[in-house]
């Protein structure tokens, strides 16, 4: 069952989304060469607390960290630890917060200090694929229209979309129906209606689409060891263009085409 959000729910989702976006922005600026992934998680925990929210990921299916930090060939669900970030690494940060009973879920890949042109292209294509998907998140379309737009854009740029992990409805829970794949899975696909809130989140591999899970039970890595990028927004479907709930109020998206 897909849960439609009332006006009141939408207002709460806007607040949760804004906090998630602020935290992601803060954490992204904290990511510099020399900090450990545990430093990043501790900083994220402090910022989430400071905004009066709590992590939606800590303890979710026993996930042990406040945010997900996935480096280079790590696709999603990386676990913070003693690893020290180095210049040129790609760090994917995924922030999920609860605020007044609702979840904001947003992710971004950032270069640590700087990166080479190929890595920059991977990030740009993934971010733009997210916006291609969001552009299709309009009442009357189906979920597969979002999926196809993402897949088409990514593959036209020579990269691969991950199949095993998908976007999702989001609301009082991190994961609600419907699933929002980043490719056309050929299955029947729900129609989008005003009041749906979706987390759209392309995970894009520089090489092949294959992934596997490390023995820690969480960290998803690319099978070929090539880097991966991940961008995510929580959006509200309406009659017109979707409203992005996880836009950071202090960093308008001026960089986008
Ligand atoms: N961030 C993931 C998502 O966007 C969910 C993470 S679940 C966790 O859907 F348990 F790993 F935190
Ligand atoms: Co997320
Ligand atoms: Co998500």
PDB file of C-alpha atoms and ligand atoms in Angstrom:
ATOM      1  CA  UNK A   1       0.000   0.000   0.000  1.00  0.00           C
ATOM      2  CA  UNK A   2       1.301   3.432  -0.941  1.00  0.00           C
ATOM      3  CA  UNK A   3       0.737   6.017   1.803  1.00  0.00           C
ATOM      4  CA  UNK A   4      -0.388   9.434   0.540  1.00  0.00           C
ATOM      5  CA  UNK A   5       0.701  12.323   2.762  1.00  0.00           C
ATOM      6  CA  UNK A   6      -1.840  14.833   4.071  1.00  0.00           C
ATOM      7  CA  UNK A   7      -1.074  18.570   4.067  1.00  0.00           C
ATOM      8  CA  UNK A   8      -0.010  18.196   7.676  1.00  0.00           C
ATOM      9  CA  UNK A   9       2.261  15.233   6.892  1.00  0.00           C
ATOM     10  CA  UNK A  10       3.744  17.163   3.964  1.00  0.00           C
ATOM     11  CA  UNK A  11       4.647  20.035   6.261  1.00  0.00           C
ATOM     12  CA  UNK A  12       6.433  17.641   8.629  1.00  0.00           C
ATOM     13  CA  UNK A  13       8.195  15.964   5.673  1.00  0.00           C
ATOM     14  CA  UNK A  14       9.435  19.402   4.541  1.00  0.00           C
ATOM     15  CA  UNK A  15      10.992  19.955   7.947  1.00  0.00           C
ATOM     16  CA  UNK A  16      12.587  16.520   8.091  1.00  0.00           C
ATOM     17  CA  UNK A  17      13.848  17.015   4.538  1.00  0.00           C
ATOM     18  CA  UNK A  18      15.359  20.413   5.291  1.00  0.00           C
ATOM     19  CA  UNK A  19      17.221  19.033   8.311  1.00  0.00           C
ATOM     20  CA  UNK A  20      18.527  16.047   6.347  1.00  0.00           C
ATOM     21  CA  UNK A  21      19.732  18.444   3.644  1.00  0.00           C
ATOM     22  CA  UNK A  22      21.432  20.749   6.138  1.00  0.00           C
ATOM     23  CA  UNK A  23      23.194  17.844   7.821  1.00  0.00           C
ATOM     24  CA  UNK A  24      24.331  16.441   4.472  1.00  0.00           C
ATOM     25  CA  UNK A  25      25.710  19.827   3.514  1.00  0.00           C
ATOM     26  CA  UNK A  26      27.571  20.141   6.803  1.00  0.00           C
ATOM     27  CA  UNK A  27      28.949  16.619   6.613  1.00  0.00           C
ATOM     28  CA  UNK A  28      30.030  17.102   2.992  1.00  0.00           C
ATOM     29  CA  UNK A  29      32.114  20.127   4.051  1.00  0.00           C
ATOM     30  CA  UNK A  30      33.650  18.131   6.906  1.00  0.00           C
ATOM     31  CA  UNK A  31      34.994  15.522   4.460  1.00  0.00           C
ATOM     32  CA  UNK A  32      38.643  16.452   3.828  1.00  0.00           C
ATOM     33  CA  UNK A  33      41.855  14.434   3.467  1.00  0.00           C
ATOM     34  CA  UNK A  34      43.007  12.996   6.810  1.00  0.00           C
ATOM     35  CA  UNK A  35      39.694  12.578   8.612  1.00  0.00           C
ATOM     36  CA  UNK A  36      38.558   9.040   9.357  1.00  0.00           C
ATOM     37  CA  UNK A  37      35.155   7.736   8.391  1.00  0.00           C
ATOM     38  CA  UNK A  38      34.426   7.389  12.119  1.00  0.00           C
ATOM     39  CA  UNK A  39      35.218  11.112  12.551  1.00  0.00           C
ATOM     40  CA  UNK A  40      32.644  11.774   9.820  1.00  0.00           C
ATOM     41  CA  UNK A  41      30.020   9.633  11.536  1.00  0.00           C
ATOM     42  CA  UNK A  42      30.627  11.290  14.912  1.00  0.00           C
ATOM     43  CA  UNK A  43      30.384  14.733  13.340  1.00  0.00           C
ATOM     44  CA  UNK A  44      27.160  13.714  11.570  1.00  0.00           C
ATOM     45  CA  UNK A  45      25.724  12.425  14.857  1.00  0.00           C
ATOM     46  CA  UNK A  46      26.489  15.746  16.531  1.00  0.00           C
ATOM     47  CA  UNK A  47      24.919  17.798  13.714  1.00  0.00           C
ATOM     48  CA  UNK A  48      21.783  15.611  13.615  1.00  0.00           C
ATOM     49  CA  UNK A  49      21.397  16.060  17.384  1.00  0.00           C
ATOM     50  CA  UNK A  50      22.044  19.791  17.132  1.00  0.00           C
ATOM     51  CA  UNK A  51      19.099  20.166  14.731  1.00  0.00           C
ATOM     52  CA  UNK A  52      16.839  18.329  17.179  1.00  0.00           C
ATOM     53  CA  UNK A  53      16.540  15.240  14.977  1.00  0.00           C
ATOM     54  CA  UNK A  54      17.741  11.650  15.294  1.00  0.00           C
ATOM     55  CA  UNK A  55      19.348   9.256  12.863  1.00  0.00           C
ATOM     56  CA  UNK A  56      16.877   7.166  10.909  1.00  0.00           C
ATOM     57  CA  UNK A  57      19.614   4.645  10.082  1.00  0.00           C
ATOM     58  CA  UNK A  58      21.228   3.893  13.466  1.00  0.00           C
ATOM     59  CA  UNK A  59      19.725   0.597  14.580  1.00  0.00           C
ATOM     60  CA  UNK A  60      17.695   0.139  11.382  1.00  0.00           C
ATOM     61  CA  UNK A  61      18.030  -3.618  10.792  1.00  0.00           C
ATOM     62  CA  UNK A  62      20.896  -3.224  13.320  1.00  0.00           C
ATOM     63  CA  UNK A  63      22.846  -0.809  11.092  1.00  0.00           C
ATOM     64  CA  UNK A  64      25.610   0.458  13.412  1.00  0.00           C
ATOM     65  CA  UNK A  65      26.247   4.056  12.219  1.00  0.00           C
ATOM     66  CA  UNK A  66      24.417   7.398  12.132  1.00  0.00           C
ATOM     67  CA  UNK A  67      24.994   7.993   8.425  1.00  0.00           C
ATOM     68  CA  UNK A  68      26.246   5.766   5.601  1.00  0.00           C
ATOM     69  CA  UNK A  69      29.738   6.543   4.314  1.00  0.00           C
ATOM     70  CA  UNK A  70      30.813   4.611   1.229  1.00  0.00           C
ATOM     71  CA  UNK A  71      34.252   5.238  -0.298  1.00  0.00           C
ATOM     72  CA  UNK A  72      35.379   4.666  -3.924  1.00  0.00           C
ATOM     73  CA  UNK A  73      34.265   1.153  -4.954  1.00  0.00           C
ATOM     74  CA  UNK A  74      31.836   1.090  -2.019  1.00  0.00           C
ATOM     75  CA  UNK A  75      28.371   1.712  -3.450  1.00  0.00           C
ATOM     76  CA  UNK A  76      26.136   2.158  -0.391  1.00  0.00           C
ATOM     77  CA  UNK A  77      25.787   1.170   3.288  1.00  0.00           C
ATOM     78  CA  UNK A  78      29.489   1.630   4.122  1.00  0.00           C
ATOM     79  CA  UNK A  79      30.367   1.341   7.810  1.00  0.00           C
ATOM     80  CA  UNK A  80      32.408   4.043   9.527  1.00  0.00           C
ATOM     81  CA  UNK A  81      35.706   2.975  11.028  1.00  0.00           C
ATOM     82  CA  UNK A  82      39.408   3.759  11.225  1.00  0.00           C
ATOM     83  CA  UNK A  83      39.858   4.302   7.478  1.00  0.00           C
ATOM     84  CA  UNK A  84      41.460   7.671   6.812  1.00  0.00           C
ATOM     85  CA  UNK A  85      40.107   9.508   3.767  1.00  0.00           C
ATOM     86  CA  UNK A  86      42.767  10.403   1.215  1.00  0.00           C
ATOM     87  CA  UNK A  87      42.987  13.100  -1.421  1.00  0.00           C
ATOM     88  CA  UNK A  88      41.184  11.873  -4.547  1.00  0.00           C
ATOM     89  CA  UNK A  89      38.838   9.472  -2.775  1.00  0.00           C
ATOM     90  CA  UNK A  90      35.120   9.655  -3.562  1.00  0.00           C
ATOM     91  CA  UNK A  91      32.960   9.681  -0.439  1.00  0.00           C
ATOM     92  CA  UNK A  92      29.253   8.907  -0.735  1.00  0.00           C
ATOM     93  CA  UNK A  93      27.368  10.219   2.267  1.00  0.00           C
ATOM     94  CA  UNK A  94      23.768   9.167   2.916  1.00  0.00           C
ATOM     95  CA  UNK A  95      21.820  10.987   5.629  1.00  0.00           C
ATOM     96  CA  UNK A  96      18.485   9.840   7.028  1.00  0.00           C
ATOM     97  CA  UNK A  97      16.862  11.693   9.910  1.00  0.00           C
ATOM     98  CA  UNK A  98      13.666  11.447  11.916  1.00  0.00           C
ATOM     99  CA  UNK A  99      12.048  14.727  12.860  1.00  0.00           C
ATOM    100  CA  UNK A 100       8.598  14.958  14.415  1.00  0.00           C
ATOM    101  CA  UNK A 101       7.840  11.423  13.263  1.00  0.00           C
ATOM    102  CA  UNK A 102       8.874  11.772   9.612  1.00  0.00           C
ATOM    103  CA  UNK A 103      11.986  10.855   7.647  1.00  0.00           C
ATOM    104  CA  UNK A 104      14.171  12.928   5.341  1.00  0.00           C
ATOM    105  CA  UNK A 105      16.553  10.813   3.226  1.00  0.00           C
ATOM    106  CA  UNK A 106      19.264  12.351   1.027  1.00  0.00           C
ATOM    107  CA  UNK A 107      22.679  11.409  -0.310  1.00  0.00           C
ATOM    108  CA  UNK A 108      25.527  12.878  -2.282  1.00  0.00           C
ATOM    109  CA  UNK A 109      28.991  11.820  -3.442  1.00  0.00           C
ATOM    110  CA  UNK A 110      31.803  14.304  -2.833  1.00  0.00           C
ATOM    111  CA  UNK A 111      35.462  14.257  -3.795  1.00  0.00           C
ATOM    112  CA  UNK A 112      37.903  14.254  -0.880  1.00  0.00           C
ATOM    113  CA  UNK A 113      40.006  17.351  -1.564  1.00  0.00           C
ATOM    114  CA  UNK A 114      39.786  16.866  -5.324  1.00  0.00           C
ATOM    115  CA  UNK A 115      39.520  14.126  -7.906  1.00  0.00           C
ATOM    116  CA  UNK A 116      40.364  13.239 -11.483  1.00  0.00           C
ATOM    117  CA  UNK A 117      38.167  14.138 -14.455  1.00  0.00           C
ATOM    118  CA  UNK A 118      36.713  10.646 -14.828  1.00  0.00           C
ATOM    119  CA  UNK A 119      35.551  10.585 -11.197  1.00  0.00           C
ATOM    120  CA  UNK A 120      34.082  14.077 -11.625  1.00  0.00           C
ATOM    121  CA  UNK A 121      32.173  12.859 -14.669  1.00  0.00           C
ATOM    122  CA  UNK A 122      30.824   9.882 -12.700  1.00  0.00           C
ATOM    123  CA  UNK A 123      29.510  12.226 -10.001  1.00  0.00           C
ATOM    124  CA  UNK A 124      28.069  14.718 -12.491  1.00  0.00           C
ATOM    125  CA  UNK A 125      26.273  12.022 -14.474  1.00  0.00           C
ATOM    126  CA  UNK A 126      24.825  10.476 -11.307  1.00  0.00           C
ATOM    127  CA  UNK A 127      23.583  13.825 -10.008  1.00  0.00           C
ATOM    128  CA  UNK A 128      22.103  14.756 -13.358  1.00  0.00           C
ATOM    129  CA  UNK A 129      20.480  11.309 -13.622  1.00  0.00           C
ATOM    130  CA  UNK A 130      18.774  12.036 -10.295  1.00  0.00           C
ATOM    131  CA  UNK A 131      17.317  15.253 -11.774  1.00  0.00           C
ATOM    132  CA  UNK A 132      16.256  13.403 -14.944  1.00  0.00           C
ATOM    133  CA  UNK A 133      14.350  11.033 -12.662  1.00  0.00           C
ATOM    134  CA  UNK A 134      12.836  13.798 -10.552  1.00  0.00           C
ATOM    135  CA  UNK A 135      11.596  15.518 -13.722  1.00  0.00           C
ATOM    136  CA  UNK A 136       9.454  12.427 -14.403  1.00  0.00           C
ATOM    137  CA  UNK A 137       8.050  12.297 -10.852  1.00  0.00           C
ATOM    138  CA  UNK A 138       4.783  13.928 -11.863  1.00  0.00           C
ATOM    139  CA  UNK A 139       1.221  12.805 -11.076  1.00  0.00           C
ATOM    140  CA  UNK A 140      -0.117  10.665 -13.931  1.00  0.00           C
ATOM    141  CA  UNK A 141       3.271   9.184 -14.812  1.00  0.00           C
ATOM    142  CA  UNK A 142       4.284   5.790 -13.483  1.00  0.00           C
ATOM    143  CA  UNK A 143       7.272   4.910 -11.304  1.00  0.00           C
ATOM    144  CA  UNK A 144       8.865   3.262 -14.334  1.00  0.00           C
ATOM    145  CA  UNK A 145       9.002   6.658 -16.085  1.00  0.00           C
ATOM    146  CA  UNK A 146      11.369   7.795 -13.324  1.00  0.00           C
ATOM    147  CA  UNK A 147      13.353   4.555 -13.568  1.00  0.00           C
ATOM    148  CA  UNK A 148      13.687   4.724 -17.354  1.00  0.00           C
ATOM    149  CA  UNK A 149      14.804   8.355 -17.359  1.00  0.00           C
ATOM    150  CA  UNK A 150      17.582   7.554 -14.897  1.00  0.00           C
ATOM    151  CA  UNK A 151      18.704   4.410 -16.707  1.00  0.00           C
ATOM    152  CA  UNK A 152      18.679   6.083 -20.113  1.00  0.00           C
ATOM    153  CA  UNK A 153      20.750   9.040 -18.974  1.00  0.00           C
ATOM    154  CA  UNK A 154      23.312   6.916 -17.127  1.00  0.00           C
ATOM    155  CA  UNK A 155      23.770   4.396 -19.919  1.00  0.00           C
ATOM    156  CA  UNK A 156      23.949   7.117 -22.592  1.00  0.00           C
ATOM    157  CA  UNK A 157      26.937   8.417 -20.642  1.00  0.00           C
ATOM    158  CA  UNK A 158      28.669   5.036 -20.563  1.00  0.00           C
ATOM    159  CA  UNK A 159      28.083   4.097 -16.913  1.00  0.00           C
ATOM    160  CA  UNK A 160      25.904   1.408 -15.263  1.00  0.00           C
ATOM    161  CA  UNK A 161      23.002   1.548 -12.823  1.00  0.00           C
ATOM    162  CA  UNK A 162      23.015  -0.774  -9.832  1.00  0.00           C
ATOM    163  CA  UNK A 163      20.014  -3.155  -9.861  1.00  0.00           C
ATOM    164  CA  UNK A 164      20.102  -4.737  -6.430  1.00  0.00           C
ATOM    165  CA  UNK A 165      19.317  -1.551  -4.507  1.00  0.00           C
ATOM    166  CA  UNK A 166      16.521   0.857  -5.336  1.00  0.00           C
ATOM    167  CA  UNK A 167      14.801   4.071  -4.340  1.00  0.00           C
ATOM    168  CA  UNK A 168      11.618   3.901  -2.296  1.00  0.00           C
ATOM    169  CA  UNK A 169       8.626   5.574  -0.776  1.00  0.00           C
ATOM    170  CA  UNK A 170       9.494   7.400   2.425  1.00  0.00           C
ATOM    171  CA  UNK A 171       7.423   8.869   5.246  1.00  0.00           C
ATOM    172  CA  UNK A 172       6.995   7.702   8.837  1.00  0.00           C
ATOM    173  CA  UNK A 173       9.342   4.850   7.860  1.00  0.00           C
ATOM    174  CA  UNK A 174      12.600   4.977   5.939  1.00  0.00           C
ATOM    175  CA  UNK A 175      11.353   2.455   3.422  1.00  0.00           C
ATOM    176  CA  UNK A 176       7.748   2.464   2.269  1.00  0.00           C
ATOM    177  CA  UNK A 177       6.122   1.319  -0.935  1.00  0.00           C
ATOM    178  CA  UNK A 178       6.635   1.741  -3.812  1.00  0.00           C
ATOM    179  CA  UNK A 179      10.108   0.606  -4.799  1.00  0.00           C
ATOM    180  CA  UNK A 180      11.720   3.061  -7.224  1.00  0.00           C
ATOM    181  CA  UNK A 181      14.270   1.114  -9.286  1.00  0.00           C
ATOM    182  CA  UNK A 182      16.891   2.960 -11.308  1.00  0.00           C
ATOM    183  CA  UNK A 183      16.178   0.765 -14.343  1.00  0.00           C
ATOM    184  CA  UNK A 184      13.143  -0.637 -16.113  1.00  0.00           C
ATOM    185  CA  UNK A 185      12.636  -4.011 -14.417  1.00  0.00           C
ATOM    186  CA  UNK A 186       9.740  -4.907 -16.745  1.00  0.00           C
ATOM    187  CA  UNK A 187       7.342  -5.295 -13.821  1.00  0.00           C
ATOM    188  CA  UNK A 188       4.032  -3.485 -13.494  1.00  0.00           C
ATOM    189  CA  UNK A 189       4.606  -0.091 -12.006  1.00  0.00           C
ATOM    190  CA  UNK A 190       2.317   2.071  -9.847  1.00  0.00           C
ATOM    191  CA  UNK A 191       0.921   5.344 -11.092  1.00  0.00           C
ATOM    192  CA  UNK A 192       2.201   8.465  -9.325  1.00  0.00           C
ATOM    193  CA  UNK A 193      -0.338  10.538  -7.410  1.00  0.00           C
ATOM    194  CA  UNK A 194      -0.216  13.864  -5.590  1.00  0.00           C
ATOM    195  CA  UNK A 195       0.853  13.372  -1.972  1.00  0.00           C
ATOM    196  CA  UNK A 196       3.299  10.526  -2.614  1.00  0.00           C
ATOM    197  CA  UNK A 197       6.755  11.066  -1.155  1.00  0.00           C
ATOM    198  CA  UNK A 198       9.613   9.230  -2.810  1.00  0.00           C
ATOM    199  CA  UNK A 199      13.335   8.836  -2.215  1.00  0.00           C
ATOM    200  CA  UNK A 200      14.851   8.774  -5.696  1.00  0.00           C
ATOM    201  CA  UNK A 201      18.434   7.579  -5.554  1.00  0.00           C
ATOM    202  CA  UNK A 202      20.518   6.471  -8.521  1.00  0.00           C
ATOM    203  CA  UNK A 203      23.566   4.374  -7.596  1.00  0.00           C
ATOM    204  CA  UNK A 204      25.894   4.479 -10.584  1.00  0.00           C
ATOM    205  CA  UNK A 205      28.978   2.347 -11.234  1.00  0.00           C
ATOM    206  CA  UNK A 206      31.845   3.536 -13.425  1.00  0.00           C
ATOM    207  CA  UNK A 207      32.259  -0.052 -14.693  1.00  0.00           C
ATOM    208  CA  UNK A 208      29.752  -2.907 -14.720  1.00  0.00           C
ATOM    209  CA  UNK A 209      26.488  -2.926 -12.750  1.00  0.00           C
ATOM    210  CA  UNK A 210      27.428  -5.890 -10.534  1.00  0.00           C
ATOM    211  CA  UNK A 211      27.737  -5.491  -6.769  1.00  0.00           C
ATOM    212  CA  UNK A 212      28.419  -7.724  -3.774  1.00  0.00           C
ATOM    213  CA  UNK A 213      28.134  -7.316  -0.012  1.00  0.00           C
ATOM    214  CA  UNK A 214      31.293  -7.497   2.118  1.00  0.00           C
ATOM    215  CA  UNK A 215      31.607  -9.906   5.066  1.00  0.00           C
ATOM    216  CA  UNK A 216      30.613  -7.091   7.474  1.00  0.00           C
ATOM    217  CA  UNK A 217      27.096  -7.808   6.203  1.00  0.00           C
ATOM    218  CA  UNK A 218      26.514  -4.191   5.134  1.00  0.00           C
ATOM    219  CA  UNK A 219      29.069  -2.631   2.817  1.00  0.00           C
ATOM    220  CA  UNK A 220      27.993  -2.962  -0.817  1.00  0.00           C
ATOM    221  CA  UNK A 221      30.923  -2.786  -3.267  1.00  0.00           C
ATOM    222  CA  UNK A 222      31.192  -2.867  -7.037  1.00  0.00           C
ATOM    223  CA  UNK A 223      32.170  -6.327  -8.287  1.00  0.00           C
ATOM    224  CA  UNK A 224      34.868  -4.935 -10.567  1.00  0.00           C
ATOM    225  CA  UNK A 225      36.401  -2.637  -7.946  1.00  0.00           C
ATOM    226  CA  UNK A 226      35.686   0.505  -9.979  1.00  0.00           C
ATOM    227  CA  UNK A 227      34.245   3.566  -8.248  1.00  0.00           C
ATOM    228  CA  UNK A 228      30.564   4.230  -7.687  1.00  0.00           C
ATOM    229  CA  UNK A 229      28.499   7.347  -6.979  1.00  0.00           C
ATOM    230  CA  UNK A 230      25.143   7.908  -5.261  1.00  0.00           C
ATOM    231  CA  UNK A 231      22.818  10.936  -5.197  1.00  0.00           C
ATOM    232  CA  UNK A 232      19.426  10.980  -3.503  1.00  0.00           C
ATOM    233  CA  UNK A 233      16.586  13.388  -2.814  1.00  0.00           C
ATOM    234  CA  UNK A 234      13.292  12.969  -1.023  1.00  0.00           C
ATOM    235  CA  UNK A 235      10.593  14.484  -3.253  1.00  0.00           C
ATOM    236  CA  UNK A 236       6.878  15.221  -2.946  1.00  0.00           C
ATOM    237  CA  UNK A 237       4.763  14.396  -5.993  1.00  0.00           C
ATOM    238  CA  UNK A 238       2.199  17.031  -6.963  1.00  0.00           C
ATOM    239  CA  UNK A 239       0.245  18.018 -10.060  1.00  0.00           C
ATOM    240  CA  UNK A 240       3.186  20.002 -11.394  1.00  0.00           C
ATOM    241  CA  UNK A 241       6.916  19.401 -10.982  1.00  0.00           C
ATOM    242  CA  UNK A 242       7.858  17.439  -7.860  1.00  0.00           C
ATOM    243  CA  UNK A 243       8.922  19.439  -4.826  1.00  0.00           C
ATOM    244  CA  UNK A 244      12.403  18.517  -3.662  1.00  0.00           C
ATOM    245  CA  UNK A 245      12.150  18.268   0.121  1.00  0.00           C
ATOM    246  CA  UNK A 246      15.875  17.763   0.724  1.00  0.00           C
ATOM    247  CA  UNK A 247      17.194  20.941  -0.895  1.00  0.00           C
ATOM    248  CA  UNK A 248      19.585  22.638   1.472  1.00  0.00           C
ATOM    249  CA  UNK A 249      18.178  26.140   2.231  1.00  0.00           C
ATOM    250  CA  UNK A 250      21.723  27.524   2.412  1.00  0.00           C
ATOM    251  CA  UNK A 251      23.010  26.002  -0.819  1.00  0.00           C
ATOM    252  CA  UNK A 252      20.636  26.617  -3.724  1.00  0.00           C
ATOM    253  CA  UNK A 253      21.277  24.278  -6.636  1.00  0.00           C
ATOM    254  CA  UNK A 254      22.728  26.911  -8.936  1.00  0.00           C
ATOM    255  CA  UNK A 255      25.233  24.476 -10.425  1.00  0.00           C
ATOM    256  CA  UNK A 256      22.597  22.409 -12.210  1.00  0.00           C
ATOM    257  CA  UNK A 257      21.768  22.666 -15.888  1.00  0.00           C
TER     258      UNK A 257
HETATM  259  N1  LIG B   1      20.144   5.194   3.019  1.00  0.00           N
HETATM  260  C1  LIG B   1      19.508   4.055   2.525  1.00  0.00           C
HETATM  261  C2  LIG B   1      18.447   4.541   1.619  1.00  0.00           C
HETATM  262  O1  LIG B   1      18.606   5.600   1.067  1.00  0.00           O
HETATM  263  C3  LIG B   1      19.034   3.211   3.640  1.00  0.00           C
HETATM  264  C4  LIG B   1      20.111   2.901   4.595  1.00  0.00           C
HETATM  265  S1  LIG B   1      19.555   1.685   5.598  1.00  0.00           S
HETATM  266  C5  LIG B   1      20.804   1.486   6.644  1.00  0.00           C
HETATM  267  O2  LIG B   1      17.440   3.936   1.401  1.00  0.00           O
HETATM  268  F1  LIG B   1      20.390   0.626   7.469  1.00  0.00           F
HETATM  269  F2  LIG B   1      21.876   1.117   5.993  1.00  0.00           F
HETATM  270  F3  LIG B   1      21.075   2.586   7.223  1.00  0.00           F
HETATM  271 CO1  LIG B   2      19.434   7.407   1.721  1.00  0.00          CO
HETATM  272 CO1  LIG B   3      16.799   6.118   0.397  1.00  0.00          CO
END
